[in-house]
JSON list of C-alpha atoms in Angstrom, two decimals:
[
{"chain": "A", "resi": 1, "resn": "MET", "atom": "CA", "xyz": [-50.54, -10.78, -14.48]},
{"chain": "A", "resi": 2, "resn": "ASN", "atom": "CA", "xyz": [-52.24, -7.68, -13.16]},
{"chain": "A", "resi": 3, "resn": "GLY", "atom": "CA", "xyz": [-49.14, -5.30, -13.06]},
{"chain": "A", "resi": 4, "resn": "GLU", "atom": "CA", "xyz": [-47.71, -6.96, -9.79]},
{"chain": "A", "resi": 5, "resn": "ALA", "atom": "CA", "xyz": [-44.57, -8.64, -9.59]},
{"chain": "A", "resi": 6, "resn": "PRO", "atom": "CA", "xyz": [-44.92, -12.28, -9.05]},
{"chain": "A", "resi": 7, "resn": "GLY", "atom": "CA", "xyz": [-43.98, -13.60, -5.67]},
{"chain": "A", "resi": 8, "resn": "TRP", "atom": "CA", "xyz": [-41.58, -16.48, -5.09]},
{"chain": "A", "resi": 9, "resn": "GLU", "atom": "CA", "xyz": [-44.50, -18.76, -4.69]},
{"chain": "A", "resi": 10, "resn": "GLN", "atom": "CA", "xyz": [-45.77, -18.25, -8.00]},
{"chain": "A", "resi": 11, "resn": "LEU", "atom": "CA", "xyz": [-42.21, -18.50, -9.65]},
{"chain": "A", "resi": 12, "resn": "GLY", "atom": "CA", "xyz": [-41.65, -21.81, -7.86]},
{"chain": "A", "resi": 13, "resn": "ASP", "atom": "CA", "xyz": [-42.82, -23.98, -10.86]},
{"chain": "A", "resi": 14, "resn": "GLU", "atom": "CA", "xyz": [-40.94, -21.96, -13.41]},
{"chain": "A", "resi": 15, "resn": "TYR", "atom": "CA", "xyz": [-37.84, -21.18, -11.56]},
{"chain": "A", "resi": 16, "resn": "PRO", "atom": "CA", "xyz": [-37.27, -23.50, -8.57]},
{"chain": "A", "resi": 17, "resn": "LYS", "atom": "CA", "xyz": [-33.73, -22.26, -7.71]},
{"chain": "A", "resi": 18, "resn": "LEU", "atom": "CA", "xyz": [-34.97, -18.69, -7.59]},
{"chain": "A", "resi": 19, "resn": "ALA", "atom": "CA", "xyz": [-38.06, -19.81, -5.30]},
{"chain": "A", "resi": 20, "resn": "GLU", "atom": "CA", "xyz": [-35.58, -21.77, -3.07]},
{"chain": "A", "resi": 21, "resn": "PHE", "atom": "CA", "xyz": [-33.24, -18.73, -2.84]},
{"chain": "A", "resi": 22, "resn": "GLU", "atom": "CA", "xyz": [-36.15, -16.36, -2.10]},
{"chain": "A", "resi": 23, "resn": "ARG", "atom": "CA", "xyz": [-37.33, -18.80, 0.62]},
{"chain": "A", "resi": 24, "resn": "GLN", "atom": "CA", "xyz": [-33.81, -18.87, 2.20]},
{"chain": "A", "resi": 25, "resn": "PHE", "atom": "CA", "xyz": [-33.42, -15.18, 2.04]},
{"chain": "A", "resi": 26, "resn": "ALA", "atom": "CA", "xyz": [-36.66, -14.64, 3.60]},
{"chain": "A", "resi": 27, "resn": "ALA", "atom": "CA", "xyz": [-35.79, -17.13, 6.35]},
{"chain": "A", "resi": 28, "resn": "SER", "atom": "CA", "xyz": [-32.45, -15.51, 6.98]},
{"chain": "A", "resi": 29, "resn": "LEU", "atom": "CA", "xyz": [-34.04, -12.06, 7.18]},
{"chain": "A", "resi": 30, "resn": "ALA", "atom": "CA", "xyz": [-36.52, -13.40, 9.73]},
{"chain": "A", "resi": 31, "resn": "ALA", "atom": "CA", "xyz": [-33.75, -14.93, 11.85]},
{"chain": "A", "resi": 32, "resn": "LYS", "atom": "CA", "xyz": [-31.64, -11.75, 11.51]},
{"chain": "A", "resi": 33, "resn": "GLU", "atom": "CA", "xyz": [-34.63, -9.62, 12.60]},
{"chain": "A", "resi": 34, "resn": "GLU", "atom": "CA", "xyz": [-35.32, -11.91, 15.58]},
{"chain": "A", "resi": 35, "resn": "HIS", "atom": "CA", "xyz": [-31.58, -11.83, 16.51]},
{"chain": "A", "resi": 36, "resn": "GLU", "atom": "CA", "xyz": [-31.64, -7.95, 16.36]},
{"chain": "A", "resi": 37, "resn": "GLN", "atom": "CA", "xyz": [-34.85, -7.79, 18.53]},
{"chain": "A", "resi": 38, "resn": "LYS", "atom": "CA", "xyz": [-33.25, -10.07, 21.09]},
{"chain": "A", "resi": 39, "resn": "THR", "atom": "CA", "xyz": [-29.99, -8.12, 21.04]},
{"chain": "A", "resi": 40, "resn": "LEU", "atom": "CA", "xyz": [-31.82, -4.83, 21.39]},
{"chain": "A", "resi": 41, "resn": "ALA", "atom": "CA", "xyz": [-34.01, -6.23, 24.43]},
{"chain": "A", "resi": 42, "resn": "GLU", "atom": "CA", "xyz": [-30.63, -7.30, 26.17]},
{"chain": "A", "resi": 43, "resn": "LYS", "atom": "CA", "xyz": [-28.88, -4.03, 25.58]},
{"chain": "A", "resi": 44, "resn": "LYS", "atom": "CA", "xyz": [-31.94, -2.16, 26.79]},
{"chain": "A", "resi": 45, "resn": "ALA", "atom": "CA", "xyz": [-32.12, -4.32, 29.95]},
{"chain": "A", "resi": 46, "resn": "ALA", "atom": "CA", "xyz": [-28.40, -3.86, 30.59]},
{"chain": "A", "resi": 47, "resn": "ALA", "atom": "CA", "xyz": [-28.65, -0.11, 30.10]},
{"chain": "A", "resi": 48, "resn": "GLU", "atom": "CA", "xyz": [-31.64, 0.09, 32.53]},
{"chain": "A", "resi": 49, "resn": "ARG", "atom": "CA", "xyz": [-29.56, -2.03, 35.24]},
{"chain": "A", "resi": 50, "resn": "ASP", "atom": "CA", "xyz": [-26.67, 0.40, 34.71]},
{"chain": "A", "resi": 51, "resn": "LEU", "atom": "CA", "xyz": [-28.83, 3.34, 35.27]},
{"chain": "A", "resi": 52, "resn": "ASP", "atom": "CA", "xyz": [-30.30, 2.00, 38.35]},
{"chain": "A", "resi": 53, "resn": "ILE", "atom": "CA", "xyz": [-26.77, 1.32, 39.67]},
{"chain": "A", "resi": 54, "resn": "PHE", "atom": "CA", "xyz": [-25.69, 4.76, 38.80]},
{"chain": "A", "resi": 55, "resn": "TYR", "atom": "CA", "xyz": [-28.67, 6.50, 40.56]},
{"chain": "A", "resi": 56, "resn": "ASP", "atom": "CA", "xyz": [-28.26, 4.33, 43.54]},
{"chain": "A", "resi": 57, "resn": "GLN", "atom": "CA", "xyz": [-24.65, 5.24, 43.76]},
{"chain": "A", "resi": 58, "resn": "LEU", "atom": "CA", "xyz": [-25.45, 8.92, 43.15]},
{"chain": "A", "resi": 59, "resn": "THR", "atom": "CA", "xyz": [-28.11, 8.95, 45.95]},
{"chain": "A", "resi": 60, "resn": "ASP", "atom": "CA", "xyz": [-25.67, 7.11, 48.27]},
{"chain": "A", "resi": 61, "resn": "LYS", "atom": "CA", "xyz": [-22.84, 9.77, 47.59]},
{"chain": "A", "resi": 62, "resn": "LYS", "atom": "CA", "xyz": [-25.27, 12.53, 47.96]},
{"chain": "A", "resi": 63, "resn": "ALA", "atom": "CA", "xyz": [-26.56, 11.20, 51.35]},
{"chain": "A", "resi": 64, "resn": "GLN", "atom": "CA", "xyz": [-23.06, 10.75, 52.50]},
{"chain": "A", "resi": 65, "resn": "LYS", "atom": "CA", "xyz": [-21.89, 14.17, 51.54]},
{"chain": "A", "resi": 66, "resn": "GLN", "atom": "CA", "xyz": [-24.96, 15.60, 53.23]},
{"chain": "A", "resi": 67, "resn": "ALA", "atom": "CA", "xyz": [-24.25, 13.80, 56.47]},
{"chain": "A", "resi": 68, "resn": "GLN", "atom": "CA", "xyz": [-20.45, 14.98, 56.29]},
{"chain": "A", "resi": 69, "resn": "ASN", "atom": "CA", "xyz": [-21.82, 18.65, 55.73]},
{"chain": "A", "resi": 70, "resn": "ARG", "atom": "CA", "xyz": [-24.18, 18.45, 58.76]},
{"chain": "A", "resi": 71, "resn": "GLU", "atom": "CA", "xyz": [-21.28, 16.96, 61.01]},
{"chain": "A", "resi": 72, "resn": "HIS", "atom": "CA", "xyz": [-18.96, 19.76, 59.73]},
{"chain": "A", "resi": 73, "resn": "GLU", "atom": "CA", "xyz": [-21.72, 22.45, 60.27]},
{"chain": "A", "resi": 74, "resn": "GLU", "atom": "CA", "xyz": [-22.42, 21.07, 63.86]},
{"chain": "A", "resi": 75, "resn": "VAL", "atom": "CA", "xyz": [-18.63, 21.15, 64.66]},
{"chain": "A", "resi": 76, "resn": "LEU", "atom": "CA", "xyz": [-18.42, 24.83, 63.45]},
{"chain": "A", "resi": 77, "resn": "ARG", "atom": "CA", "xyz": [-21.49, 25.81, 65.62]},
{"chain": "A", "resi": 78, "resn": "ASN", "atom": "CA", "xyz": [-20.14, 24.24, 68.60]},
{"chain": "A", "resi": 79, "resn": "GLN", "atom": "CA", "xyz": [-16.80, 25.94, 68.07]},
{"chain": "A", "resi": 80, "resn": "PHE", "atom": "CA", "xyz": [-18.27, 29.42, 67.75]},
{"chain": "A", "resi": 81, "resn": "GLU", "atom": "CA", "xyz": [-21.20, 29.07, 69.98]},
{"chain": "A", "resi": 82, "resn": "HIS", "atom": "CA", "xyz": [-19.58, 31.12, 72.79]},
{"chain": "A", "resi": 83, "resn": "CYS", "atom": "CA", "xyz": [-18.90, 34.24, 70.52]},
{"chain": "A", "resi": 84, "resn": "ASP", "atom": "CA", "xyz": [-21.67, 36.91, 70.90]},
{"chain": "A", "resi": 85, "resn": "ASN", "atom": "CA", "xyz": [-19.86, 39.46, 68.69]},
{"chain": "A", "resi": 86, "resn": "PRO", "atom": "CA", "xyz": [-20.07, 38.75, 64.94]},
{"chain": "A", "resi": 87, "resn": "PHE", "atom": "CA", "xyz": [-16.76, 40.28, 64.36]},
{"chain": "A", "resi": 88, "resn": "GLU", "atom": "CA", "xyz": [-15.19, 37.72, 66.64]},
{"chain": "A", "resi": 89, "resn": "ARG", "atom": "CA", "xyz": [-16.77, 34.94, 64.73]},
{"chain": "A", "resi": 90, "resn": "VAL", "atom": "CA", "xyz": [-15.55, 36.36, 61.44]},
{"chain": "A", "resi": 91, "resn": "MET", "atom": "CA", "xyz": [-12.08, 36.41, 62.83]},
{"chain": "A", "resi": 92, "resn": "GLN", "atom": "CA", "xyz": [-12.29, 33.04, 64.23]},
{"chain": "A", "resi": 93, "resn": "LEU", "atom": "CA", "xyz": [-13.65, 31.53, 60.99]},
{"chain": "A", "resi": 94, "resn": "ILE", "atom": "CA", "xyz": [-10.94, 33.28, 59.02]},
{"chain": "A", "resi": 95, "resn": "GLY", "atom": "CA", "xyz": [-8.34, 31.84, 61.28]},
{"chain": "A", "resi": 96, "resn": "HIS", "atom": "CA", "xyz": [-9.60, 28.41, 60.77]},
{"chain": "A", "resi": 97, "resn": "GLY", "atom": "CA", "xyz": [-9.45, 28.37, 56.90]},
{"chain": "A", "resi": 98, "resn": "ALA", "atom": "CA", "xyz": [-6.93, 29.41, 54.41]},
{"chain": "A", "resi": 99, "resn": "VAL", "atom": "CA", "xyz": [-6.95, 33.03, 53.71]},
{"chain": "A", "resi": 100, "resn": "ALA", "atom": "CA", "xyz": [-7.35, 33.52, 49.92]},
{"chain": "A", "resi": 101, "resn": "PRO", "atom": "CA", "xyz": [-7.95, 36.68, 47.93]},
{"chain": "A", "resi": 102, "resn": "ASP", "atom": "CA", "xyz": [-11.09, 35.12, 46.66]},
{"chain": "A", "resi": 103, "resn": "MET", "atom": "CA", "xyz": [-14.20, 37.15, 48.04]},
{"chain": "A", "resi": 104, "resn": "GLN", "atom": "CA", "xyz": [-16.22, 34.01, 48.07]},
{"chain": "A", "resi": 105, "resn": "ILE", "atom": "CA", "xyz": [-14.91, 32.96, 51.28]},
{"chain": "A", "resi": 106, "resn": "MET", "atom": "CA", "xyz": [-15.94, 36.25, 53.06]},
{"chain": "A", "resi": 107, "resn": "HIS", "atom": "CA", "xyz": [-19.37, 36.04, 51.41]},
{"chain": "A", "resi": 108, "resn": "SER", "atom": "CA", "xyz": [-19.87, 32.49, 52.81]},
{"chain": "A", "resi": 109, "resn": "LEU", "atom": "CA", "xyz": [-18.94, 33.72, 56.16]},
{"chain": "A", "resi": 110, "resn": "LEU", "atom": "CA", "xyz": [-21.23, 36.68, 56.15]},
{"chain": "A", "resi": 111, "resn": "VAL", "atom": "CA", "xyz": [-24.10, 34.48, 55.08]},
{"chain": "A", "resi": 112, "resn": "ARG", "atom": "CA", "xyz": [-23.35, 32.08, 57.97]},
{"chain": "A", "resi": 113, "resn": "LEU", "atom": "CA", "xyz": [-23.37, 35.03, 60.38]},
{"chain": "A", "resi": 114, "resn": "LYS", "atom": "CA", "xyz": [-26.59, 36.26, 58.86]},
{"chain": "A", "resi": 115, "resn": "GLN", "atom": "CA", "xyz": [-28.23, 32.83, 59.30]},
{"chain": "A", "resi": 116, "resn": "ALA", "atom": "CA", "xyz": [-26.87, 32.66, 62.81]},
{"chain": "A", "resi": 117, "resn": "LYS", "atom": "CA", "xyz": [-28.43, 35.81, 63.65]},
{"chain": "A", "resi": 118, "resn": "HIS", "atom": "CA", "xyz": [-31.69, 34.76, 62.33]},
{"chain": "A", "resi": 119, "resn": "ASP", "atom": "CA", "xyz": [-31.51, 31.54, 64.27]},
{"chain": "A", "resi": 120, "resn": "ARG", "atom": "CA", "xyz": [-31.04, 33.52, 67.56]},
{"chain": "A", "resi": 121, "resn": "ASP", "atom": "CA", "xyz": [-33.98, 35.71, 66.74]}
]
């Protein structure tokens, strides 16, 4: 023997039970590998379907939210269209929302006023 371990094919004559065990073990490993590959492919396909569903729902939700925001913005524009004085607009906008100590509200109102001024120009 040339320094290599003999394979089960060579041991078949001398050790038939060992050779049979090696064949069965190799067959079980092949079956296990095939099963794992099949399971992996199924899980990957299921994950891709779930991702597609998630992104479809996310896109639908985003489109719905954008439509609601456009409608809300249109309502606000229609309500405050008659106000030429920016101070009157601010006062009306504050009157329509909950007054909070948070300055974010005032900031967003001033941004709206600035955008409205640019729209008129």
